[in-house]
Amino acid sequence: IDLPRELRARGIHNAFHASLLRQHVPNDDRRFPGRQFHQLPGFGEQPREWAVDRIISHVGRGSEAEFEVQWSTGDVSWAPYHDVRHLQALAEYFEALGVPNARQL
């Protein structure tokens, strides 16, 4: 199998040693809800989006900032400003910090 140049550049090989193979264990949605590919934004043909409960913290400044987002599922992840700039949760976060927008972070 000939791999595309982009995969080779990332160090992905077309052959693997058998000791690196593991049996696939599917996700247990009862124990870890919200982790199916169709539930994650950006996956599948019509991805579902989860509601954001709140923004917990941030790192960085201005439009380069990343925000720690708590989802309605209870999961926490980091998202760039570009992905959260339209959220009401971000406006509430700015209000709690006493800043009008990301430029004042």
mmCIF file of N, CA, C and O in Angstrom:
data_model
loop_
_atom_site.group_PDB
_atom_site.id
_atom_site.type_symbol
_atom_site.label_atom_id
_atom_site.label_comp_id
_atom_site.label_asym_id
_atom_site.label_seq_id
_atom_site.Cartn_x
_atom_site.Cartn_y
_atom_site.Cartn_z
ATOM 1 N N ILE A 1 0.854 -1.177 0.000
ATOM 2 C CA ILE A 1 0.000 0.000 0.000
ATOM 3 C C ILE A 1 0.892 1.230 0.000
ATOM 4 O O ILE A 1 1.782 1.354 0.829
ATOM 5 N N ASP A 2 0.615 2.118 -0.906
ATOM 6 C CA ASP A 2 1.380 3.351 -1.008
ATOM 7 C C ASP A 2 0.626 4.450 -0.269
ATOM 8 O O ASP A 2 -0.525 4.745 -0.583
ATOM 9 N N LEU A 3 1.250 5.035 0.743
ATOM 10 C CA LEU A 3 0.620 6.083 1.541
ATOM 11 C C LEU A 3 0.792 7.451 0.900
ATOM 12 O O LEU A 3 1.823 7.720 0.278
ATOM 13 N N PRO A 4 -0.191 8.320 1.078
ATOM 14 C CA PRO A 4 -0.030 9.698 0.601
ATOM 15 C C PRO A 4 1.150 10.379 1.294
ATOM 16 O O PRO A 4 1.522 10.036 2.420
ATOM 17 N N ARG A 5 1.722 11.340 0.617
ATOM 18 C CA ARG A 5 2.884 12.062 1.114
ATOM 19 C C ARG A 5 2.627 12.703 2.475
ATOM 20 O O ARG A 5 3.498 12.728 3.329
ATOM 21 N N GLU A 6 1.378 13.216 2.708
ATOM 22 C CA GLU A 6 1.061 13.878 3.976
ATOM 23 C C GLU A 6 1.179 12.913 5.155
ATOM 24 O O GLU A 6 1.643 13.281 6.224
ATOM 25 N N LEU A 7 0.738 11.663 4.953
ATOM 26 C CA LEU A 7 0.835 10.680 6.034
ATOM 27 C C LEU A 7 2.279 10.285 6.298
ATOM 28 O O LEU A 7 2.688 10.133 7.450
ATOM 29 N N ARG A 8 3.045 10.110 5.242
ATOM 30 C CA ARG A 8 4.466 9.789 5.431
ATOM 31 C C ARG A 8 5.178 10.918 6.163
ATOM 32 O O ARG A 8 6.031 10.675 7.013
ATOM 33 N N ALA A 9 4.815 12.173 5.846
ATOM 34 C CA ALA A 9 5.450 13.320 6.506
ATOM 35 C C ALA A 9 5.143 13.340 8.000
ATOM 36 O O ALA A 9 5.936 13.853 8.789
ATOM 37 N N ARG A 10 4.001 12.786 8.393
ATOM 38 C CA ARG A 10 3.634 12.730 9.813
ATOM 39 C C ARG A 10 4.213 11.502 10.515
ATOM 40 O O ARG A 10 3.950 11.267 11.681
ATOM 41 N N GLY A 11 4.957 10.699 9.800
ATOM 42 C CA GLY A 11 5.583 9.537 10.415
ATOM 43 C C GLY A 11 4.680 8.318 10.473
ATOM 44 O O GLY A 11 4.930 7.397 11.238
ATOM 45 N N ILE A 12 3.611 8.304 9.676
ATOM 46 C CA ILE A 12 2.710 7.161 9.647
ATOM 47 C C ILE A 12 3.227 6.182 8.603
ATOM 48 O O ILE A 12 3.514 6.557 7.465
ATOM 49 N N HIS A 13 3.353 4.929 8.997
ATOM 50 C CA HIS A 13 3.914 3.907 8.124
ATOM 51 C C HIS A 13 2.810 3.014 7.576
ATOM 52 O O HIS A 13 1.743 2.879 8.164
ATOM 53 N N ASN A 14 3.095 2.344 6.473
ATOM 54 C CA ASN A 14 2.114 1.450 5.870
ATOM 55 C C ASN A 14 2.212 0.030 6.407
ATOM 56 O O ASN A 14 1.487 -0.848 5.987
ATOM 57 N N ALA A 15 3.115 -0.217 7.348
ATOM 58 C CA ALA A 15 3.256 -1.537 7.961
ATOM 59 C C ALA A 15 3.451 -1.370 9.461
ATOM 60 O O ALA A 15 4.117 -0.433 9.914
ATOM 61 N N PHE A 16 2.850 -2.271 10.210
ATOM 62 C CA PHE A 16 2.949 -2.225 11.667
ATOM 63 C C PHE A 16 3.336 -3.602 12.182
ATOM 64 O O PHE A 16 2.923 -4.624 11.641
ATOM 65 N N HIS A 17 4.109 -3.626 13.254
ATOM 66 C CA HIS A 17 4.454 -4.889 13.883
ATOM 67 C C HIS A 17 3.222 -5.443 14.587
ATOM 68 O O HIS A 17 2.433 -4.694 15.174
ATOM 69 N N ALA A 18 3.033 -6.743 14.550
ATOM 70 C CA ALA A 18 1.848 -7.378 15.132
ATOM 71 C C ALA A 18 1.710 -7.094 16.624
ATOM 72 O O ALA A 18 0.598 -7.071 17.152
ATOM 73 N N SER A 19 2.808 -6.839 17.324
ATOM 74 C CA SER A 19 2.727 -6.564 18.760
ATOM 75 C C SER A 19 2.047 -5.231 19.054
ATOM 76 O O SER A 19 1.619 -4.986 20.186
ATOM 77 N N LEU A 20 1.931 -4.356 18.050
ATOM 78 C CA LEU A 20 1.281 -3.061 18.244
ATOM 79 C C LEU A 20 -0.230 -3.122 18.035
ATOM 80 O O LEU A 20 -0.938 -2.172 18.337
ATOM 81 N N LEU A 21 -0.730 -4.221 17.509
ATOM 82 C CA LEU A 21 -2.158 -4.347 17.242
ATOM 83 C C LEU A 21 -2.911 -4.705 18.511
ATOM 84 O O LEU A 21 -2.436 -5.462 19.346
ATOM 85 N N ARG A 22 -4.090 -4.131 18.666
ATOM 86 C CA ARG A 22 -4.964 -4.407 19.812
ATOM 87 C C ARG A 22 -6.363 -4.687 19.296
ATOM 88 O O ARG A 22 -6.776 -4.155 18.265
ATOM 89 N N GLN A 23 -7.106 -5.482 20.039
ATOM 90 C CA GLN A 23 -8.487 -5.747 19.676
ATOM 91 C C GLN A 23 -9.307 -4.476 19.889
ATOM 92 O O GLN A 23 -9.142 -3.774 20.884
ATOM 93 N N HIS A 24 -10.200 -4.186 18.953
ATOM 94 C CA HIS A 24 -11.063 -3.002 19.051
ATOM 95 C C HIS A 24 -12.126 -3.230 20.114
ATOM 96 O O HIS A 24 -12.811 -4.245 20.126
ATOM 97 N N VAL A 25 -12.253 -2.283 21.038
ATOM 98 C CA VAL A 25 -13.298 -2.329 22.051
ATOM 99 C C VAL A 25 -14.195 -1.122 21.807
ATOM 100 O O VAL A 25 -13.755 0.014 21.954
ATOM 101 N N PRO A 26 -15.458 -1.343 21.406
ATOM 102 C CA PRO A 26 -16.333 -0.203 21.118
ATOM 103 C C PRO A 26 -16.639 0.610 22.368
ATOM 104 O O PRO A 26 -16.552 0.111 23.493
ATOM 105 N N ASN A 27 -17.007 1.856 22.159
ATOM 106 C CA ASN A 27 -17.352 2.756 23.253
ATOM 107 C C ASN A 27 -18.587 2.240 23.993
ATOM 108 O O ASN A 27 -19.537 1.764 23.387
ATOM 109 N N ASP A 28 -18.574 2.337 25.306
ATOM 110 C CA ASP A 28 -19.737 2.015 26.126
ATOM 111 C C ASP A 28 -20.453 3.328 26.413
ATOM 112 O O ASP A 28 -20.047 4.085 27.296
ATOM 113 N N ASP A 29 -21.499 3.615 25.650
ATOM 114 C CA ASP A 29 -22.175 4.906 25.755
ATOM 115 C C ASP A 29 -22.855 5.098 27.100
ATOM 116 O O ASP A 29 -23.130 6.220 27.506
ATOM 117 N N ARG A 30 -23.116 4.023 27.832
ATOM 118 C CA ARG A 30 -23.696 4.169 29.180
ATOM 119 C C ARG A 30 -22.656 4.702 30.157
ATOM 120 O O ARG A 30 -22.962 5.492 31.038
ATOM 121 N N ARG A 31 -21.419 4.273 30.026
ATOM 122 C CA ARG A 31 -20.361 4.726 30.930
ATOM 123 C C ARG A 31 -19.750 6.048 30.500
ATOM 124 O O ARG A 31 -19.328 6.850 31.328
ATOM 125 N N PHE A 32 -19.668 6.264 29.190
ATOM 126 C CA PHE A 32 -19.037 7.464 28.642
ATOM 127 C C PHE A 32 -19.958 8.083 27.604
ATOM 128 O O PHE A 32 -19.701 7.995 26.407
ATOM 129 N N PRO A 33 -21.041 8.734 28.020
ATOM 130 C CA PRO A 33 -21.990 9.287 27.051
ATOM 131 C C PRO A 33 -21.399 10.446 26.255
ATOM 132 O O PRO A 33 -20.530 11.166 26.728
ATOM 133 N N GLY A 34 -21.902 10.604 25.045
ATOM 134 C CA GLY A 34 -21.491 11.741 24.230
ATOM 135 C C GLY A 34 -20.185 11.561 23.508
ATOM 136 O O GLY A 34 -19.609 12.529 23.022
ATOM 137 N N ARG A 35 -19.673 10.339 23.409
ATOM 138 C CA ARG A 35 -18.380 10.136 22.763
ATOM 139 C C ARG A 35 -18.478 9.372 21.448
ATOM 140 O O ARG A 35 -17.477 8.933 20.918
ATOM 141 N N GLN A 36 -19.685 9.212 20.943
ATOM 142 C CA GLN A 36 -19.844 8.598 19.628
ATOM 143 C C GLN A 36 -19.473 9.648 18.577
ATOM 144 O O GLN A 36 -19.685 10.835 18.771
ATOM 145 N N PHE A 37 -18.930 9.210 17.446
ATOM 146 C CA PHE A 37 -18.494 10.154 16.424
ATOM 147 C C PHE A 37 -19.614 11.077 15.967
ATOM 148 O O PHE A 37 -19.401 12.245 15.720
ATOM 149 N N HIS A 38 -20.840 10.562 15.863
ATOM 150 C CA HIS A 38 -21.929 11.409 15.395
ATOM 151 C C HIS A 38 -22.350 12.441 16.440
ATOM 152 O O HIS A 38 -23.088 13.350 16.140
ATOM 153 N N GLN A 39 -21.860 12.328 17.677
ATOM 154 C CA GLN A 39 -22.195 13.280 18.723
ATOM 155 C C GLN A 39 -21.135 14.365 18.881
ATOM 156 O O GLN A 39 -21.325 15.310 19.629
ATOM 157 N N LEU A 40 -20.021 14.216 18.197
ATOM 158 C CA LEU A 40 -18.937 15.176 18.294
ATOM 159 C C LEU A 40 -19.036 16.163 17.144
ATOM 160 O O LEU A 40 -19.179 15.760 15.988
ATOM 161 N N PRO A 41 -18.955 17.447 17.426
ATOM 162 C CA PRO A 41 -19.024 18.432 16.345
ATOM 163 C C PRO A 41 -17.927 18.167 15.310
ATOM 164 O O PRO A 41 -16.784 17.901 15.655
ATOM 165 N N GLY A 42 -18.302 18.233 14.039
ATOM 166 C CA GLY A 42 -17.327 18.047 12.970
ATOM 167 C C GLY A 42 -17.227 16.630 12.452
ATOM 168 O O GLY A 42 -16.515 16.380 11.494
ATOM 169 N N PHE A 43 -17.920 15.652 13.050
ATOM 170 C CA PHE A 43 -17.858 14.275 12.582
ATOM 171 C C PHE A 43 -19.212 13.860 12.034
ATOM 172 O O PHE A 43 -20.248 14.238 12.545
ATOM 173 N N GLY A 44 -19.199 13.065 11.002
ATOM 174 C CA GLY A 44 -20.441 12.592 10.414
ATOM 175 C C GLY A 44 -21.000 13.600 9.427
ATOM 176 O O GLY A 44 -20.500 14.713 9.291
ATOM 177 N N GLU A 45 -22.047 13.198 8.748
ATOM 178 C CA GLU A 45 -22.642 14.077 7.747
ATOM 179 C C GLU A 45 -23.437 15.207 8.374
ATOM 180 O O GLU A 45 -23.420 16.331 7.907
ATOM 181 N N GLN A 46 -24.180 14.906 9.419
ATOM 182 C CA GLN A 46 -24.949 15.934 10.119
ATOM 183 C C GLN A 46 -24.627 15.831 11.602
ATOM 184 O O GLN A 46 -25.382 15.246 12.384
ATOM 185 N N PRO A 47 -23.481 16.376 12.028
ATOM 186 C CA PRO A 47 -23.085 16.220 13.429
ATOM 187 C C PRO A 47 -24.055 16.932 14.373
ATOM 188 O O PRO A 47 -24.601 17.975 14.058
ATOM 189 N N ARG A 48 -24.265 16.316 15.533
ATOM 190 C CA ARG A 48 -25.072 16.947 16.569
ATOM 191 C C ARG A 48 -24.159 17.811 17.421
ATOM 192 O O ARG A 48 -23.014 17.480 17.639
ATOM 193 N N GLU A 49 -24.673 18.900 17.883
ATOM 194 C CA GLU A 49 -23.883 19.747 18.765
ATOM 195 C C GLU A 49 -24.458 19.662 20.165
ATOM 196 O O GLU A 49 -25.668 19.597 20.350
ATOM 197 N N TRP A 50 -23.603 19.646 21.130
ATOM 198 C CA TRP A 50 -24.029 19.631 22.521
ATOM 199 C C TRP A 50 -24.076 21.064 23.026
ATOM 200 O O TRP A 50 -23.307 21.910 22.603
ATOM 201 N N ALA A 51 -24.958 21.295 23.947
ATOM 202 C CA ALA A 51 -25.073 22.631 24.529
ATOM 203 C C ALA A 51 -23.897 22.882 25.468
ATOM 204 O O ALA A 51 -23.416 21.979 26.148
ATOM 205 N N VAL A 52 -23.463 24.110 25.502
ATOM 206 C CA VAL A 52 -22.385 24.516 26.394
ATOM 207 C C VAL A 52 -23.004 24.990 27.704
ATOM 208 O O VAL A 52 -23.881 25.846 27.696
ATOM 209 N N ASP A 53 -22.571 24.407 28.807
ATOM 210 C CA ASP A 53 -23.039 24.865 30.113
ATOM 211 C C ASP A 53 -22.375 26.181 30.483
ATOM 212 O O ASP A 53 -23.036 27.136 30.854
ATOM 213 N N ARG A 54 -21.038 26.183 30.395
ATOM 214 C CA ARG A 54 -20.316 27.401 30.764
ATOM 215 C C ARG A 54 -18.882 27.316 30.275
ATOM 216 O O ARG A 54 -18.400 26.263 29.897
ATOM 217 N N ILE A 55 -18.232 28.458 30.307
ATOM 218 C CA ILE A 55 -16.804 28.531 30.014
ATOM 219 C C ILE A 55 -16.108 28.671 31.357
ATOM 220 O O ILE A 55 -16.448 29.550 32.161
ATOM 221 N N ILE A 56 -15.155 27.801 31.595
ATOM 222 C CA ILE A 56 -14.515 27.706 32.906
ATOM 223 C C ILE A 56 -13.308 28.633 33.023
ATOM 224 O O ILE A 56 -13.143 29.322 34.020
ATOM 225 N N SER A 57 -12.449 28.625 32.006
ATOM 226 C CA SER A 57 -11.222 29.430 32.062
ATOM 227 C C SER A 57 -10.707 29.651 30.650
ATOM 228 O O SER A 57 -11.309 29.191 29.680
ATOM 229 N N HIS A 58 -9.589 30.324 30.559
ATOM 230 C CA HIS A 58 -8.969 30.548 29.255
ATOM 231 C C HIS A 58 -7.463 30.628 29.412
ATOM 232 O O HIS A 58 -6.952 30.835 30.513
ATOM 233 N N VAL A 59 -6.775 30.470 28.289
ATOM 234 C CA VAL A 59 -5.332 30.707 28.204
ATOM 235 C C VAL A 59 -5.114 31.545 26.955
ATOM 236 O O VAL A 59 -5.838 31.413 25.981
ATOM 237 N N GLY A 60 -4.156 32.396 26.992
ATOM 238 C CA GLY A 60 -3.858 33.242 25.843
ATOM 239 C C GLY A 60 -4.594 34.566 25.900
ATOM 240 O O GLY A 60 -5.308 34.866 26.857
ATOM 241 N N ARG A 61 -4.400 35.348 24.850
ATOM 242 C CA ARG A 61 -4.987 36.690 24.790
ATOM 243 C C ARG A 61 -5.672 36.919 23.449
ATOM 244 O O ARG A 61 -5.274 36.386 22.432
ATOM 245 N N GLY A 62 -6.676 37.764 23.483
ATOM 246 C CA GLY A 62 -7.355 38.185 22.265
ATOM 247 C C GLY A 62 -7.931 37.035 21.471
ATOM 248 O O GLY A 62 -8.387 36.034 22.023
ATOM 249 N N SER A 63 -7.877 37.167 20.158
ATOM 250 C CA SER A 63 -8.457 36.137 19.294
ATOM 251 C C SER A 63 -7.603 34.868 19.256
ATOM 252 O O SER A 63 -8.020 33.870 18.689
ATOM 253 N N GLU A 64 -6.448 34.894 19.869
ATOM 254 C CA GLU A 64 -5.596 33.709 19.956
ATOM 255 C C GLU A 64 -5.895 32.885 21.202
ATOM 256 O O GLU A 64 -5.315 31.820 21.405
ATOM 257 N N ALA A 65 -6.805 33.350 22.059
ATOM 258 C CA ALA A 65 -7.120 32.661 23.313
ATOM 259 C C ALA A 65 -7.826 31.338 23.056
ATOM 260 O O ALA A 65 -8.501 31.154 22.046
ATOM 261 N N GLU A 66 -7.639 30.409 23.981
ATOM 262 C CA GLU A 66 -8.376 29.153 23.976
ATOM 263 C C GLU A 66 -9.167 29.090 25.268
ATOM 264 O O GLU A 66 -8.709 29.539 26.321
ATOM 265 N N PHE A 67 -10.358 28.520 25.183
ATOM 266 C CA PHE A 67 -11.278 28.517 26.307
ATOM 267 C C PHE A 67 -11.608 27.097 26.730
ATOM 268 O O PHE A 67 -11.838 26.226 25.888
ATOM 269 N N GLU A 68 -11.639 26.898 28.040
ATOM 270 C CA GLU A 68 -12.011 25.618 28.609
ATOM 271 C C GLU A 68 -13.537 25.591 28.706
ATOM 272 O O GLU A 68 -14.132 26.359 29.451
ATOM 273 N N VAL A 69 -14.158 24.699 27.954
ATOM 274 C CA VAL A 69 -15.611 24.665 27.820
ATOM 275 C C VAL A 69 -16.163 23.458 28.567
ATOM 276 O O VAL A 69 -15.682 22.340 28.386
ATOM 277 N N GLN A 70 -17.177 23.691 29.389
ATOM 278 C CA GLN A 70 -17.887 22.586 30.025
ATOM 279 C C GLN A 70 -19.187 22.373 29.260
ATOM 280 O O GLN A 70 -20.011 23.281 29.147
ATOM 281 N N TRP A 71 -19.356 21.172 28.708
ATOM 282 C CA TRP A 71 -20.516 20.832 27.887
ATOM 283 C C TRP A 71 -21.647 20.317 28.762
ATOM 284 O O TRP A 71 -21.433 19.927 29.911
ATOM 285 N N SER A 72 -22.842 20.273 28.213
ATOM 286 C CA SER A 72 -24.002 19.792 28.962
ATOM 287 C C SER A 72 -23.867 18.325 29.334
ATOM 288 O O SER A 72 -24.527 17.849 30.255
ATOM 289 N N THR A 73 -22.997 17.599 28.638
ATOM 290 C CA THR A 73 -22.754 16.188 28.956
ATOM 291 C C THR A 73 -21.855 16.030 30.168
ATOM 292 O O THR A 73 -21.665 14.932 30.656
ATOM 293 N N GLY A 74 -21.271 17.151 30.643
ATOM 294 C CA GLY A 74 -20.332 17.094 31.754
ATOM 295 C C GLY A 74 -18.889 17.044 31.305
ATOM 296 O O GLY A 74 -17.976 17.225 32.099
ATOM 297 N N ASP A 75 -18.670 16.786 30.021
ATOM 298 C CA ASP A 75 -17.309 16.750 29.487
ATOM 299 C C ASP A 75 -16.721 18.152 29.470
ATOM 300 O O ASP A 75 -17.436 19.145 29.385
ATOM 301 N N VAL A 76 -15.414 18.214 29.534
ATOM 302 C CA VAL A 76 -14.693 19.487 29.465
ATOM 303 C C VAL A 76 -13.661 19.367 28.354
ATOM 304 O O VAL A 76 -12.969 18.360 28.260
ATOM 305 N N SER A 77 -13.591 20.380 27.501
ATOM 306 C CA SER A 77 -12.597 20.391 26.431
ATOM 307 C C SER A 77 -12.153 21.828 26.186
ATOM 308 O O SER A 77 -12.751 22.771 26.689
ATOM 309 N N TRP A 78 -11.093 21.967 25.402
ATOM 310 C CA TRP A 78 -10.577 23.285 25.049
ATOM 311 C C TRP A 78 -11.011 23.621 23.635
ATOM 312 O O TRP A 78 -11.017 22.762 22.753
ATOM 313 N N ALA A 79 -11.380 24.871 23.417
ATOM 314 C CA ALA A 79 -11.805 25.317 22.092
ATOM 315 C C ALA A 79 -11.203 26.690 21.814
ATOM 316 O O ALA A 79 -11.113 27.532 22.712
ATOM 317 N N PRO A 80 -10.791 26.926 20.569
ATOM 318 C CA PRO A 80 -10.245 28.242 20.221
ATOM 319 C C PRO A 80 -11.347 29.300 20.200
ATOM 320 O O PRO A 80 -12.533 28.992 20.046
ATOM 321 N N TYR A 81 -10.946 30.545 20.343
ATOM 322 C CA TYR A 81 -11.890 31.670 20.342
ATOM 323 C C TYR A 81 -12.800 31.634 19.123
ATOM 324 O O TYR A 81 -13.998 31.875 19.226
ATOM 325 N N HIS A 82 -12.239 31.308 17.980
ATOM 326 C CA HIS A 82 -13.019 31.273 16.745
ATOM 327 C C HIS A 82 -14.242 30.359 16.857
ATOM 328 O O HIS A 82 -15.292 30.656 16.306
ATOM 329 N N ASP A 83 -14.120 29.257 17.591
ATOM 330 C CA ASP A 83 -15.222 28.299 17.718
ATOM 331 C C ASP A 83 -16.260 28.697 18.763
ATOM 332 O O ASP A 83 -17.383 28.207 18.722
ATOM 333 N N VAL A 84 -15.893 29.547 19.711
ATOM 334 C CA VAL A 84 -16.827 29.887 20.803
ATOM 335 C C VAL A 84 -17.259 31.346 20.803
ATOM 336 O O VAL A 84 -18.056 31.748 21.652
ATOM 337 N N ARG A 85 -16.782 32.125 19.868
ATOM 338 C CA ARG A 85 -17.031 33.569 19.896
ATOM 339 C C ARG A 85 -18.502 33.931 19.834
ATOM 340 O O ARG A 85 -18.908 34.984 20.303
ATOM 341 N N HIS A 86 -19.354 33.083 19.264
ATOM 342 C CA HIS A 86 -20.777 33.370 19.118
ATOM 343 C C HIS A 86 -21.618 32.894 20.312
ATOM 344 O O HIS A 86 -22.804 33.153 20.364
ATOM 345 N N LEU A 87 -21.021 32.226 21.284
ATOM 346 C CA LEU A 87 -21.777 31.621 22.381
ATOM 347 C C LEU A 87 -22.167 32.622 23.464
ATOM 348 O O LEU A 87 -21.383 33.490 23.828
ATOM 349 N N GLN A 88 -23.365 32.436 23.977
ATOM 350 C CA GLN A 88 -23.821 33.229 25.126
ATOM 351 C C GLN A 88 -22.935 32.960 26.339
ATOM 352 O O GLN A 88 -22.671 33.847 27.130
ATOM 353 N N ALA A 89 -22.459 31.728 26.463
ATOM 354 C CA ALA A 89 -21.585 31.368 27.588
ATOM 355 C C ALA A 89 -20.316 32.215 27.585
ATOM 356 O O ALA A 89 -19.799 32.557 28.651
ATOM 357 N N LEU A 90 -19.821 32.590 26.409
ATOM 358 C CA LEU A 90 -18.624 33.426 26.337
ATOM 359 C C LEU A 90 -18.938 34.842 26.814
ATOM 360 O O LEU A 90 -18.151 35.435 27.551
ATOM 361 N N ALA A 91 -20.095 35.360 26.421
ATOM 362 C CA ALA A 91 -20.502 36.689 26.891
ATOM 363 C C ALA A 91 -20.636 36.694 28.407
ATOM 364 O O ALA A 91 -20.208 37.646 29.076
ATOM 365 N N GLU A 92 -21.180 35.625 28.972
ATOM 366 C CA GLU A 92 -21.311 35.518 30.432
ATOM 367 C C GLU A 92 -19.933 35.416 31.088
ATOM 368 O O GLU A 92 -19.706 35.981 32.156
ATOM 369 N N TYR A 93 -19.014 34.713 30.449
ATOM 370 C CA TYR A 93 -17.655 34.595 30.975
ATOM 371 C C TYR A 93 -16.964 35.961 30.985
ATOM 372 O O TYR A 93 -16.336 36.342 31.975
ATOM 373 N N PHE A 94 -17.084 36.701 29.882
ATOM 374 C CA PHE A 94 -16.504 38.044 29.823
ATOM 375 C C PHE A 94 -17.111 38.947 30.900
ATOM 376 O O PHE A 94 -16.405 39.719 31.541
ATOM 377 N N GLU A 95 -18.413 38.846 31.090
ATOM 378 C CA GLU A 95 -19.084 39.657 32.104
ATOM 379 C C GLU A 95 -18.560 39.331 33.502
ATOM 380 O O GLU A 95 -18.305 40.229 34.297
ATOM 381 N N ALA A 96 -18.359 38.049 33.778
ATOM 382 C CA ALA A 96 -17.834 37.641 35.085
ATOM 383 C C ALA A 96 -16.413 38.162 35.304
ATOM 384 O O ALA A 96 -16.037 38.499 36.428
ATOM 385 N N LEU A 97 -15.630 38.251 34.227
ATOM 386 C CA LEU A 97 -14.265 38.768 34.330
ATOM 387 C C LEU A 97 -14.227 40.295 34.342
ATOM 388 O O LEU A 97 -13.203 40.888 34.671
ATOM 389 N N GLY A 98 -15.324 40.915 33.907
ATOM 390 C CA GLY A 98 -15.361 42.371 33.851
ATOM 391 C C GLY A 98 -14.668 42.951 32.630
ATOM 392 O O GLY A 98 -14.154 44.059 32.675
ATOM 393 N N VAL A 99 -14.659 42.169 31.553
ATOM 394 C CA VAL A 99 -14.063 42.662 30.307
ATOM 395 C C VAL A 99 -15.138 42.654 29.224
ATOM 396 O O VAL A 99 -16.012 41.791 29.212
ATOM 397 N N PRO A 100 -15.074 43.586 28.276
ATOM 398 C CA PRO A 100 -16.104 43.654 27.252
ATOM 399 C C PRO A 100 -15.929 42.650 26.115
ATOM 400 O O PRO A 100 -16.893 42.239 25.495
ATOM 401 N N ASN A 101 -14.685 42.231 25.841
ATOM 402 C CA ASN A 101 -14.449 41.306 24.728
ATOM 403 C C ASN A 101 -13.087 40.630 24.869
ATOM 404 O O ASN A 101 -12.349 40.911 25.821
ATOM 405 N N ALA A 102 -12.744 39.795 23.898
ATOM 406 C CA ALA A 102 -11.500 39.006 23.963
ATOM 407 C C ALA A 102 -10.256 39.881 23.899
ATOM 408 O O ALA A 102 -9.207 39.491 24.421
ATOM 409 N N ARG A 103 -10.337 41.056 23.283
ATOM 410 C CA ARG A 103 -9.150 41.919 23.191
ATOM 411 C C ARG A 103 -8.648 42.360 24.552
ATOM 412 O O ARG A 103 -7.477 42.686 24.721
ATOM 413 N N GLN A 104 -9.528 42.410 25.551
ATOM 414 C CA GLN A 104 -9.124 42.856 26.890
ATOM 415 C C GLN A 104 -8.666 41.712 27.791
ATOM 416 O O GLN A 104 -8.423 41.940 28.969
ATOM 417 N N LEU A 105 -8.586 40.507 27.275
ATOM 418 C CA LEU A 105 -8.127 39.385 28.099
ATOM 419 C C LEU A 105 -6.648 39.516 28.412
ATOM 420 O O LEU A 105 -5.887 40.005 27.653
#
